[in-house]
Short mmCIF file of C-alpha atoms and ligand atoms in Angstrom, two decimals:
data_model
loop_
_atom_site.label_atom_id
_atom_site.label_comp_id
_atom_site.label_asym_id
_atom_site.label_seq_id
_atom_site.Cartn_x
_atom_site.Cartn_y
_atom_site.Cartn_z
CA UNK V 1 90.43 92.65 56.52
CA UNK V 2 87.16 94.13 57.87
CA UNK V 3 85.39 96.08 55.45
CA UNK V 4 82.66 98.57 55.88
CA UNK V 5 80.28 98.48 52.91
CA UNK V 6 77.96 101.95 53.01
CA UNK V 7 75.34 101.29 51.65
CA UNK V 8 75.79 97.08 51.07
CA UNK V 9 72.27 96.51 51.13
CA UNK V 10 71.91 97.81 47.64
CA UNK V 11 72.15 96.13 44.08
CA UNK V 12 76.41 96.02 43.66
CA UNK V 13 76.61 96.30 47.48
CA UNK V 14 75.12 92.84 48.03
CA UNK V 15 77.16 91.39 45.47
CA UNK V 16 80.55 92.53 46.72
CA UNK V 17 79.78 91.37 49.95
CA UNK V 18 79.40 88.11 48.50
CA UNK V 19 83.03 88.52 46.95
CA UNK V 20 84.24 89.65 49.77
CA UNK V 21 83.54 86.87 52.44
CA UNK V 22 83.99 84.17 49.56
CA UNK V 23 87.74 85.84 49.66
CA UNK V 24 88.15 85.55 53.33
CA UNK V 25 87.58 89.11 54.53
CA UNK V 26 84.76 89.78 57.71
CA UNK V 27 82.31 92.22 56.18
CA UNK V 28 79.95 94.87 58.06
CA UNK V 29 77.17 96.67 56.34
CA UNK V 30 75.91 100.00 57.23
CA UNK V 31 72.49 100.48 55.06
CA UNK V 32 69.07 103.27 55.56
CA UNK V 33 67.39 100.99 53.52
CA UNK V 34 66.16 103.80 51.15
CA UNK V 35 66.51 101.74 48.29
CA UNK V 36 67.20 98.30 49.25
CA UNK V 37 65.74 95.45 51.85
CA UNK V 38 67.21 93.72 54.77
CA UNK V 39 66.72 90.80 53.05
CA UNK V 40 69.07 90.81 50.37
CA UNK V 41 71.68 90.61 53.09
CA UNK V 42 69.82 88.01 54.52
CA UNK V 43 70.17 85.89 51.03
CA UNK V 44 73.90 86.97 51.01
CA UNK V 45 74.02 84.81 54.18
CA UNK V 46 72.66 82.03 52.43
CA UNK V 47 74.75 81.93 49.65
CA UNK V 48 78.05 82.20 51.99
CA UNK V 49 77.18 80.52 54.66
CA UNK V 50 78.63 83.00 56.60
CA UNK V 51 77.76 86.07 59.09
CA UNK V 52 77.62 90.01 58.36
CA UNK V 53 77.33 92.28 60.79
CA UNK V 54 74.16 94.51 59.46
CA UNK V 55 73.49 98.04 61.27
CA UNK V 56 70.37 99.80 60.16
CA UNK V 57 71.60 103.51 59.97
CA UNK V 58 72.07 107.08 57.56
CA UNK V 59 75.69 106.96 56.66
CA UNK V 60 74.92 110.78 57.13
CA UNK V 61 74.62 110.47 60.96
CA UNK V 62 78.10 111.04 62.14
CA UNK V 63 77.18 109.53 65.92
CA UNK V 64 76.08 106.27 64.61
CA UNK V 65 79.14 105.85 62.43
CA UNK V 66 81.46 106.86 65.29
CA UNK V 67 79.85 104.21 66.87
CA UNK V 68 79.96 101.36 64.32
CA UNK V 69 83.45 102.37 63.61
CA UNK V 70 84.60 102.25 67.33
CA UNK V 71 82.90 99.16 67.97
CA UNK V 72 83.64 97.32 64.65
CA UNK V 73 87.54 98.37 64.12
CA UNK V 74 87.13 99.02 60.52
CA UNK V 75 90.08 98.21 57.88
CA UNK V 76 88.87 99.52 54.74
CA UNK V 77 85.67 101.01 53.55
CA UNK V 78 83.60 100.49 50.23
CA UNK V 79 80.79 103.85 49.61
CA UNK V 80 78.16 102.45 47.62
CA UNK V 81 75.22 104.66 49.75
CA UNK V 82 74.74 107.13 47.45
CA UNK V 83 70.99 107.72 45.68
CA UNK V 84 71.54 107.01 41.62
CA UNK V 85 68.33 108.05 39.81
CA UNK V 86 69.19 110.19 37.14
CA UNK V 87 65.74 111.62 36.45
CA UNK V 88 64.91 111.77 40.03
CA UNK V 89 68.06 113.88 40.08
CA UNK V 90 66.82 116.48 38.20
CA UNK V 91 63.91 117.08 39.97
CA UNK V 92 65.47 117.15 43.43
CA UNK V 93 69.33 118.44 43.22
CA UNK V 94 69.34 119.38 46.82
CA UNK V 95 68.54 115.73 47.84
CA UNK V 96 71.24 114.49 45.72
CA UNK V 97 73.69 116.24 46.90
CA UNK V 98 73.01 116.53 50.36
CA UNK V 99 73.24 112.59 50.30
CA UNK V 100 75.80 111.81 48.19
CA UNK V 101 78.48 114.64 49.59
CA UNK V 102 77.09 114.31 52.81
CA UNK V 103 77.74 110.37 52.84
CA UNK V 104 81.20 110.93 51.90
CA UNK V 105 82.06 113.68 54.18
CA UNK V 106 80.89 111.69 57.15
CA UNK V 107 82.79 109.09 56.35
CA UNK V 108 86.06 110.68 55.61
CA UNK V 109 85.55 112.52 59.12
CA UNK V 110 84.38 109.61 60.97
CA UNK V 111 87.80 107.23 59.52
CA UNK V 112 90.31 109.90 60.21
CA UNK V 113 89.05 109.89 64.14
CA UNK V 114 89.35 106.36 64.27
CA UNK V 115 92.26 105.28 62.29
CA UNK V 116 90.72 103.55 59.29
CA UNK V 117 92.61 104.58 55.88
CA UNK V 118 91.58 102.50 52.63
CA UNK V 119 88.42 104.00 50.69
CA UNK V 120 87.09 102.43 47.80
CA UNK V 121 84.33 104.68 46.13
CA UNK V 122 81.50 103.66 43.77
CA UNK V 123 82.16 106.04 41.00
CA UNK V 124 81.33 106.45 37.49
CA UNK V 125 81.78 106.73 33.62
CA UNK V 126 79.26 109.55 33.65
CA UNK V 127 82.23 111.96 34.38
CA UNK V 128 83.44 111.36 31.20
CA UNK V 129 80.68 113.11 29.72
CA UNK V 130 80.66 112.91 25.95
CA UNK V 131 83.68 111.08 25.06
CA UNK V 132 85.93 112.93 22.82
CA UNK V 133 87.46 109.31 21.47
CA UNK V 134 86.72 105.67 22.59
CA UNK V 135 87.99 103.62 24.08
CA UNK V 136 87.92 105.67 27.71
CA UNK V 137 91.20 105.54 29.51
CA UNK V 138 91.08 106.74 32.64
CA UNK V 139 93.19 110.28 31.99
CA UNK V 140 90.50 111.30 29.30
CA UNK V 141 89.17 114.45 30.56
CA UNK V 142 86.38 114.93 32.60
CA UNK V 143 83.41 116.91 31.26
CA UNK V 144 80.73 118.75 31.95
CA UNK V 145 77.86 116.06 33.34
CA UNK V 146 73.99 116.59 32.11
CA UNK V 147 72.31 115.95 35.72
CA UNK V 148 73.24 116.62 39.37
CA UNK V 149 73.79 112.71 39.91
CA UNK V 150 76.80 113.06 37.66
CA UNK V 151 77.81 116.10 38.97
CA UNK V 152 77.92 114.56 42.75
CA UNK V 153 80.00 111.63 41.14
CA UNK V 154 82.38 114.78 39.86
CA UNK V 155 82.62 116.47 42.78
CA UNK V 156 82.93 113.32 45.30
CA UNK V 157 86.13 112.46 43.50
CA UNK V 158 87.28 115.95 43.39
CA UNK V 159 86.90 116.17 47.10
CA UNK V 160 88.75 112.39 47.43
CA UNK V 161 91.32 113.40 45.50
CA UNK V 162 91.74 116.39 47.91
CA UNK V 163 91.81 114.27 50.75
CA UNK V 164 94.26 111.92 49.41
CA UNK V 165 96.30 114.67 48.72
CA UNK V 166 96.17 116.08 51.86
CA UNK V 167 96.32 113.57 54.08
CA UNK V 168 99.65 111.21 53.37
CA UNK V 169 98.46 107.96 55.06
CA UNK V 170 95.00 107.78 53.23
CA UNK V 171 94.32 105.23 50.50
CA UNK V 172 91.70 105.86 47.88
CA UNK V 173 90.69 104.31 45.04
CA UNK V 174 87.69 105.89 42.24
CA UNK V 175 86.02 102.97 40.57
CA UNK V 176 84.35 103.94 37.74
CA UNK V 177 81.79 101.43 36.74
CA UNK V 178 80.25 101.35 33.37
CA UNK V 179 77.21 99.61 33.22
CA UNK V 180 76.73 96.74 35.47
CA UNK V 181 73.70 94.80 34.92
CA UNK V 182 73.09 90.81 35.94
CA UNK V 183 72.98 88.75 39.17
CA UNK V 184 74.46 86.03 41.29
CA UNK V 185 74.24 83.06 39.71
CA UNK V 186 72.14 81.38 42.43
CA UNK V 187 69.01 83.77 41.55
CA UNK V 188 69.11 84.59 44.83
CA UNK V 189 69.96 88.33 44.89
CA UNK V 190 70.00 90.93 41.82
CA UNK V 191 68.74 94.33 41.34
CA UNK V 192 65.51 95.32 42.29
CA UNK V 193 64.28 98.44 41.36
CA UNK V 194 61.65 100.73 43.22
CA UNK V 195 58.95 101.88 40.47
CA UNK V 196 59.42 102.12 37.02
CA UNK V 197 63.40 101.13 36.04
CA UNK V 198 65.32 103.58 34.57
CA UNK V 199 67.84 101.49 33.46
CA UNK V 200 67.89 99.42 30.31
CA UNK V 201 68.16 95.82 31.81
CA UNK V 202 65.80 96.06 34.31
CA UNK V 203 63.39 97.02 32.10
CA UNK V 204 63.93 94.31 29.94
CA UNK V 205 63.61 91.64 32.73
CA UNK V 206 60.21 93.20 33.52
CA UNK V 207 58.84 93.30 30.15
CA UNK V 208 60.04 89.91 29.47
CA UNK V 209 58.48 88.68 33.06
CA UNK V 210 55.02 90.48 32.10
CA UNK V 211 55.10 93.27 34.98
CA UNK V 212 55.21 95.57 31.74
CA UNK V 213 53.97 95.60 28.19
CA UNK V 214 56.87 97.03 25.60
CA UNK V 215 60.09 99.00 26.18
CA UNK V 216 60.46 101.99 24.94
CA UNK V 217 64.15 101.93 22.77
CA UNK V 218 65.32 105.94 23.12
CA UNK V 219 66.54 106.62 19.32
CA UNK V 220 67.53 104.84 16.71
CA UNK V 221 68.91 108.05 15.06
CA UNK V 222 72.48 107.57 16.59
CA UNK V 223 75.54 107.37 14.74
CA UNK V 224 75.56 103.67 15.22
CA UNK V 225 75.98 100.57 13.03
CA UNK V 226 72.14 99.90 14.08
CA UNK V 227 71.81 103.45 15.48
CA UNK V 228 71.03 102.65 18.62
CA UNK V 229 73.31 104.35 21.54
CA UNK V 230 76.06 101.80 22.77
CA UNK V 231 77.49 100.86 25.95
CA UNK V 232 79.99 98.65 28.32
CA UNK V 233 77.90 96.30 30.23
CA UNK V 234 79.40 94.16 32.75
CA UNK V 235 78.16 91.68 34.76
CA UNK V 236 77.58 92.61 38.92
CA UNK V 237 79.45 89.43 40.10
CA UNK V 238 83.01 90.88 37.79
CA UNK V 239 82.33 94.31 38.84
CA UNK V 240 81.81 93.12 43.16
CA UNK V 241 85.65 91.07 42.37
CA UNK V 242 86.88 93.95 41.48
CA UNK V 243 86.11 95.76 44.56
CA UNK V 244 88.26 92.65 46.44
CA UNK V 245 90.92 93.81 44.12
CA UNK V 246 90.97 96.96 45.06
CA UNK V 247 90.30 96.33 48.57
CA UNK V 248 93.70 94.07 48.52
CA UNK V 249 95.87 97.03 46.41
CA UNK V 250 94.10 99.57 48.75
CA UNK V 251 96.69 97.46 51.53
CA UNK V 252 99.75 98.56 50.18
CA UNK V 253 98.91 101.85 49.07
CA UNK V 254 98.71 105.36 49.45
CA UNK V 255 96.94 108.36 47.35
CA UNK V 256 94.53 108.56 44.41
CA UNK V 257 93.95 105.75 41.78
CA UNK V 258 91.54 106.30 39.45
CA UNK V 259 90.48 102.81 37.58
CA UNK V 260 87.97 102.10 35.05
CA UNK V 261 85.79 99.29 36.06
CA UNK V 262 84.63 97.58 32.16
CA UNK V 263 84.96 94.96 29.92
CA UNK V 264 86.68 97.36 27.09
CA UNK V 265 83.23 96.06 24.44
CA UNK V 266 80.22 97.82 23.31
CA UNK V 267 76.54 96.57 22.88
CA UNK V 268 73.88 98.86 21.35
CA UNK V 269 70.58 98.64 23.11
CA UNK V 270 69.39 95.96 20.36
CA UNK V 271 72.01 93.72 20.56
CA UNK V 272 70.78 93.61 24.09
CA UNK V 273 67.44 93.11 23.07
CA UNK V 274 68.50 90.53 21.03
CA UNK V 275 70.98 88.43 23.23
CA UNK V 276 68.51 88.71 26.33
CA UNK V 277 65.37 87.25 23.87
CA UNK V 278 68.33 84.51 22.52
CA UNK V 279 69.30 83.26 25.28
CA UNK V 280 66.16 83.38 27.33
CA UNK V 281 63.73 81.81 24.94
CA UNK V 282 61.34 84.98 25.56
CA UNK V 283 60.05 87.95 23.91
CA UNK V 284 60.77 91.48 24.65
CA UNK V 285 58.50 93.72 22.48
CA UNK V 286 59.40 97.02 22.28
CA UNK V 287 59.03 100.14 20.50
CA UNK V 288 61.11 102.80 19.25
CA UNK V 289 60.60 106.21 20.55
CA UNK V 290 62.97 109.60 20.76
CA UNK V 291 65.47 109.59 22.55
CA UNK V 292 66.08 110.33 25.79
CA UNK V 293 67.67 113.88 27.08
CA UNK V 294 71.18 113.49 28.40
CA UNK V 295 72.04 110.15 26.69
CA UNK V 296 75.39 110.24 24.52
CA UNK V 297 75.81 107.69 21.82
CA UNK V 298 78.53 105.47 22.81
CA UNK V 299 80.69 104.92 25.35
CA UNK V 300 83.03 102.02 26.27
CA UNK V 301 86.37 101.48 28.38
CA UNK V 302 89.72 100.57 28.14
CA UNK V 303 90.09 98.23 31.39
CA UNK V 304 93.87 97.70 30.60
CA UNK V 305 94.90 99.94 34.03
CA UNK V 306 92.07 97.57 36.31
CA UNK V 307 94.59 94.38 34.84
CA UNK V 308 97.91 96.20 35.47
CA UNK V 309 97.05 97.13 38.86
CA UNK V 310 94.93 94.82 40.32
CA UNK V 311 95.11 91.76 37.51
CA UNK V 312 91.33 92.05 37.29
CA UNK V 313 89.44 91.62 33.73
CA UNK V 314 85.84 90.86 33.32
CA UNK V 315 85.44 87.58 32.61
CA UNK V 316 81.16 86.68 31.78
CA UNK V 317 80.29 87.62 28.72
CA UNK V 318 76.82 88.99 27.30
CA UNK V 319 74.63 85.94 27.79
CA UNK V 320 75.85 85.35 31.11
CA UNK V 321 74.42 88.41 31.73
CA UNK V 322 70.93 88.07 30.46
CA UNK V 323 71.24 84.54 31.99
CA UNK V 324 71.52 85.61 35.27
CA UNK V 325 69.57 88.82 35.01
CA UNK V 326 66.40 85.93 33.82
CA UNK V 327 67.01 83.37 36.53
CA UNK V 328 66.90 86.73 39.21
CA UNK V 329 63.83 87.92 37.49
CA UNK V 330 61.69 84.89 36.95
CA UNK V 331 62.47 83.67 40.53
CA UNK V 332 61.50 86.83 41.95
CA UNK V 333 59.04 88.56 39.91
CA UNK V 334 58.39 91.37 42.76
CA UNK V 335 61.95 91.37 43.35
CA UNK V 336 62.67 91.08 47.50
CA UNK V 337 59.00 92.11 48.24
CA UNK V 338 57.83 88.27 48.49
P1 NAD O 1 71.53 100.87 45.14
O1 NAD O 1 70.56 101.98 45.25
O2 NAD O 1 71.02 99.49 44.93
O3 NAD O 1 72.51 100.87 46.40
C1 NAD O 1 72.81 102.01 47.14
C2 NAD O 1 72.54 101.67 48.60
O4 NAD O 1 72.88 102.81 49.41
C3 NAD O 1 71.07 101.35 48.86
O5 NAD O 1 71.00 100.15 49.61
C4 NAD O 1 70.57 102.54 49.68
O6 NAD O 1 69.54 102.18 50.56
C5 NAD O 1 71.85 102.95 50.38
N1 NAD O 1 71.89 104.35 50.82
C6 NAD O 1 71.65 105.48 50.10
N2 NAD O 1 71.82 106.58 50.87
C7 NAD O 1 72.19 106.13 52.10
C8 NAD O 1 72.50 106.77 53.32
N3 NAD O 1 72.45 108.10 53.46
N4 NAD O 1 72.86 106.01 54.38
C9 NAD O 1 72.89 104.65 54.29
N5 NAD O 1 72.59 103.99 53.15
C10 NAD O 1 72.24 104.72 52.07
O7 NAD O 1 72.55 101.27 43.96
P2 NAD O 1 73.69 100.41 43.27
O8 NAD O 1 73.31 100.21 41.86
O9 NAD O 1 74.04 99.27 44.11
O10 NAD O 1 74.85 101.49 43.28
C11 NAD O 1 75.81 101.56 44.32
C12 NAD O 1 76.68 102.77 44.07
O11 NAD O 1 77.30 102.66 42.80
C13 NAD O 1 75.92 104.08 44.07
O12 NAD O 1 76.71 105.08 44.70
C14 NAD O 1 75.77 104.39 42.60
O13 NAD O 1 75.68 105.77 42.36
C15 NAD O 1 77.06 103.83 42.04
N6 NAD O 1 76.96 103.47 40.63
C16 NAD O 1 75.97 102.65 40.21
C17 NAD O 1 75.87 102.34 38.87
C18 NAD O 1 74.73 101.47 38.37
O14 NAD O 1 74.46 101.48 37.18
N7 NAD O 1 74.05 100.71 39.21
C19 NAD O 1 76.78 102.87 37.95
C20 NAD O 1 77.79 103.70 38.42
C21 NAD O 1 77.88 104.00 39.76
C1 WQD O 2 71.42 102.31 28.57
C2 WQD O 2 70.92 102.50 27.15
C3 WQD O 2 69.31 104.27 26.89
C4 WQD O 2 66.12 102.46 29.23
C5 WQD O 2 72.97 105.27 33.57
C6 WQD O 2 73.51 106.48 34.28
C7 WQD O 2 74.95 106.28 34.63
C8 WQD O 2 75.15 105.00 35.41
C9 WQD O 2 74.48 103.81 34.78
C10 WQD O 2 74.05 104.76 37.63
C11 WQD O 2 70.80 103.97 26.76
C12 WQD O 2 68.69 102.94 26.58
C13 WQD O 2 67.33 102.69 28.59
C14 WQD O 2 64.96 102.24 28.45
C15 WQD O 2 66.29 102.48 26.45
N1 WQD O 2 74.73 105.27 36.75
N2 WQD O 2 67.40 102.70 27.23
N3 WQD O 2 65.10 102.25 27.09
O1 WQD O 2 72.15 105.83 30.59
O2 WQD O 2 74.16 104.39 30.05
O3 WQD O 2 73.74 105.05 32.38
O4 WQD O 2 73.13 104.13 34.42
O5 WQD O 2 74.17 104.82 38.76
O6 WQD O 2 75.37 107.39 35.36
O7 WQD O 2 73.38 107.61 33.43
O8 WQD O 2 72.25 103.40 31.33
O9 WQD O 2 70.63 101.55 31.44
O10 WQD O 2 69.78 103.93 31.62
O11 WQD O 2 70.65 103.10 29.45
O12 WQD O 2 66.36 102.50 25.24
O13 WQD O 2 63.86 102.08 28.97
O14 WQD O 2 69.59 101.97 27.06
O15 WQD O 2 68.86 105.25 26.01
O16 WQD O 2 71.14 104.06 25.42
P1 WQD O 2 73.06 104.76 30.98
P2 WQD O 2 70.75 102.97 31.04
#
């Protein structure tokens, strides 16, 4: 297949399109750049050994994607381009949802002109809002969300379910990632964050690398065997094969599947502390401070539906993770800006 990846520059864009070409299919990235450098597709190159056709352009701009489309005869298409700052959010709602909708409404517009009907979107596990029991299937309900970044995750799969419904030959499938953190193996790409992280594991890799003094740990007042909030990470490189996956069950299909992306285990934010400084033979001092507005205390998946369907689990475990998050950070201590 030929896939489209919106937004492929990024952090889980890169690493699909290393999954992808390992698995044979032709990949083309559209990318602004916003967040993300040329150059991580450049190191995707190396690792493969193999081409991508890379178009700088807004995934907004419904001329330029006419274009690529036309040109490039698109089979399927992942939507990774969306902005995902949760503070930054707050502060601009307009932004965010002018970007994220608009993304997705371009593209939607822009494959029904030419043809193309497989969509694989980058969703989330923030639409399950507070969890009213654990693990989280995927028919749990979907709650209110506590920032417009959430709420453009909501309403993008509202309007894809829509269009599924609607339209009989369209394929969609609503990935909803929990926490993916970690790199390729080969150093050579990983997430690079612009500014202070706002994430957990990037944070770590910069306090451990020196670019910053102590993390701050939000709470330790949670109802939590250490009481520190937990979560489902899962490692980028298990998360980018399950886009394949979907990608090759997008092929014979037709509607709305919803499918938790997870590894079905929690780890509180010390036991990350813990396993990164264990397996890394560093220190990551930190400090506890309140917590943070908007965080819930735990939340995990049930990943059975990812194995029925596509016969995807996670398969790294924790200190592959911090492994690979190290070797990323200490080869690249400025991240793609070298
Ligand atoms: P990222 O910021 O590294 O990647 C997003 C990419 O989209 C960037 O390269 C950015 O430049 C590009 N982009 C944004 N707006 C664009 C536009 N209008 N036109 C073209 N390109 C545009 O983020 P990521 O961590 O790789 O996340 C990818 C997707 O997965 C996002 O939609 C994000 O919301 C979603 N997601 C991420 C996480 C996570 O923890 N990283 C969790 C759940 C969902
Ligand atoms: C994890 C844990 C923090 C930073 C967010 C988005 C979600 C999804 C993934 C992205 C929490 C704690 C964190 C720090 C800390 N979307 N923490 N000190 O909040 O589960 O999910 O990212 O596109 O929509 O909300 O992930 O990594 O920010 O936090 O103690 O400096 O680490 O309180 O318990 P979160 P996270």
């Amino acid at each position: 297949m030929k896939v489209l990846l919106a937004g492929g520059a990024g952090y889980i864009g890169s690493h699909t399109a290393v999954e992808m070409l390992q698995a044979g299919h032709e990949v083309v990235i559209v990318d602004n750049y916003y967040n993300s450098s040329p150059e991580a597709v450049r190191r995707v190159e190396k690792i493969t050994g193999k081409k991508i056709a890379l178009y700088e352009a807004d995934a907004t701009d419904k001329a330029a994607m006419r274009e690529i489309f036309t040109k490039e005869k698109i089979d399927a298409v992942v939507h990774f381009a969306g902005m995902k700052a949760v503070g930054e959010s707050v502060a601009k709602p307009l932004m965010y949802y002018r970007n994220n909708l608009d993304t997705t409404l371009t593209l939607l517009e822009v494959m029904k002109e030419t043809g193309c009907t497989k969509f694989i979107f980058s969703s989330s596990a923030t639409v399950y809002g507070d969890p009213d029991s654990l693990p989280l299937y995927e028919n749990a309900p979907k709650k209110a969300c506590s920032n417009p970044y959430g709420w453009t995750k909501w309403m993008i799969e509202q309007i894809l379910m829509d269009a599924a419904a609607a339209d009989p030959e369209l394929s969609v499938v609503l990935l909803r990632y929990f926490n993916p953190i970690g790199a390729h193996e080969s150093g050579l790409i990983g997430e690079d964050p612009k500014g202070i992280p706002n994430n957990l594991m990037p944070f770590i890799a910069q306090v451990a690398v020196g670019r910053r003094d102590h993390l701050n740990v939000f709470g330790n007042d949670y109802p939590t065997p250490d009481g520190t909030c937990i979560r489902d990470y899962i490692h980028v490189v298990d998360l980018a094969k399950g886009h394949v996956c979907a990608a090759k069950y997008a092929e014979s299909h037709k509607g709305c599947e919803i499918v938790n992306l997870g590894t079905g285990k929690g780890s509180s934010v010390l036991d990350m502390i813990e396993a990164f400084e264990r397996v890394n033979g560093v220190k990551v001092p930190y400090e506890i401070t309140g917590r943070r507005p908007g965080d819930i205390a735990v939340n995990y998946a049930n990943a059975d539906k990812a194995k029925e369907l596509f016969g995807w689990t996670a398969e790294k475990t924790l200190d592959d993770m911090c492994r690979d998050t190290w070797k990323w950070q200490s080869q690249n201590p400025n991240g793609y800006a070298e």
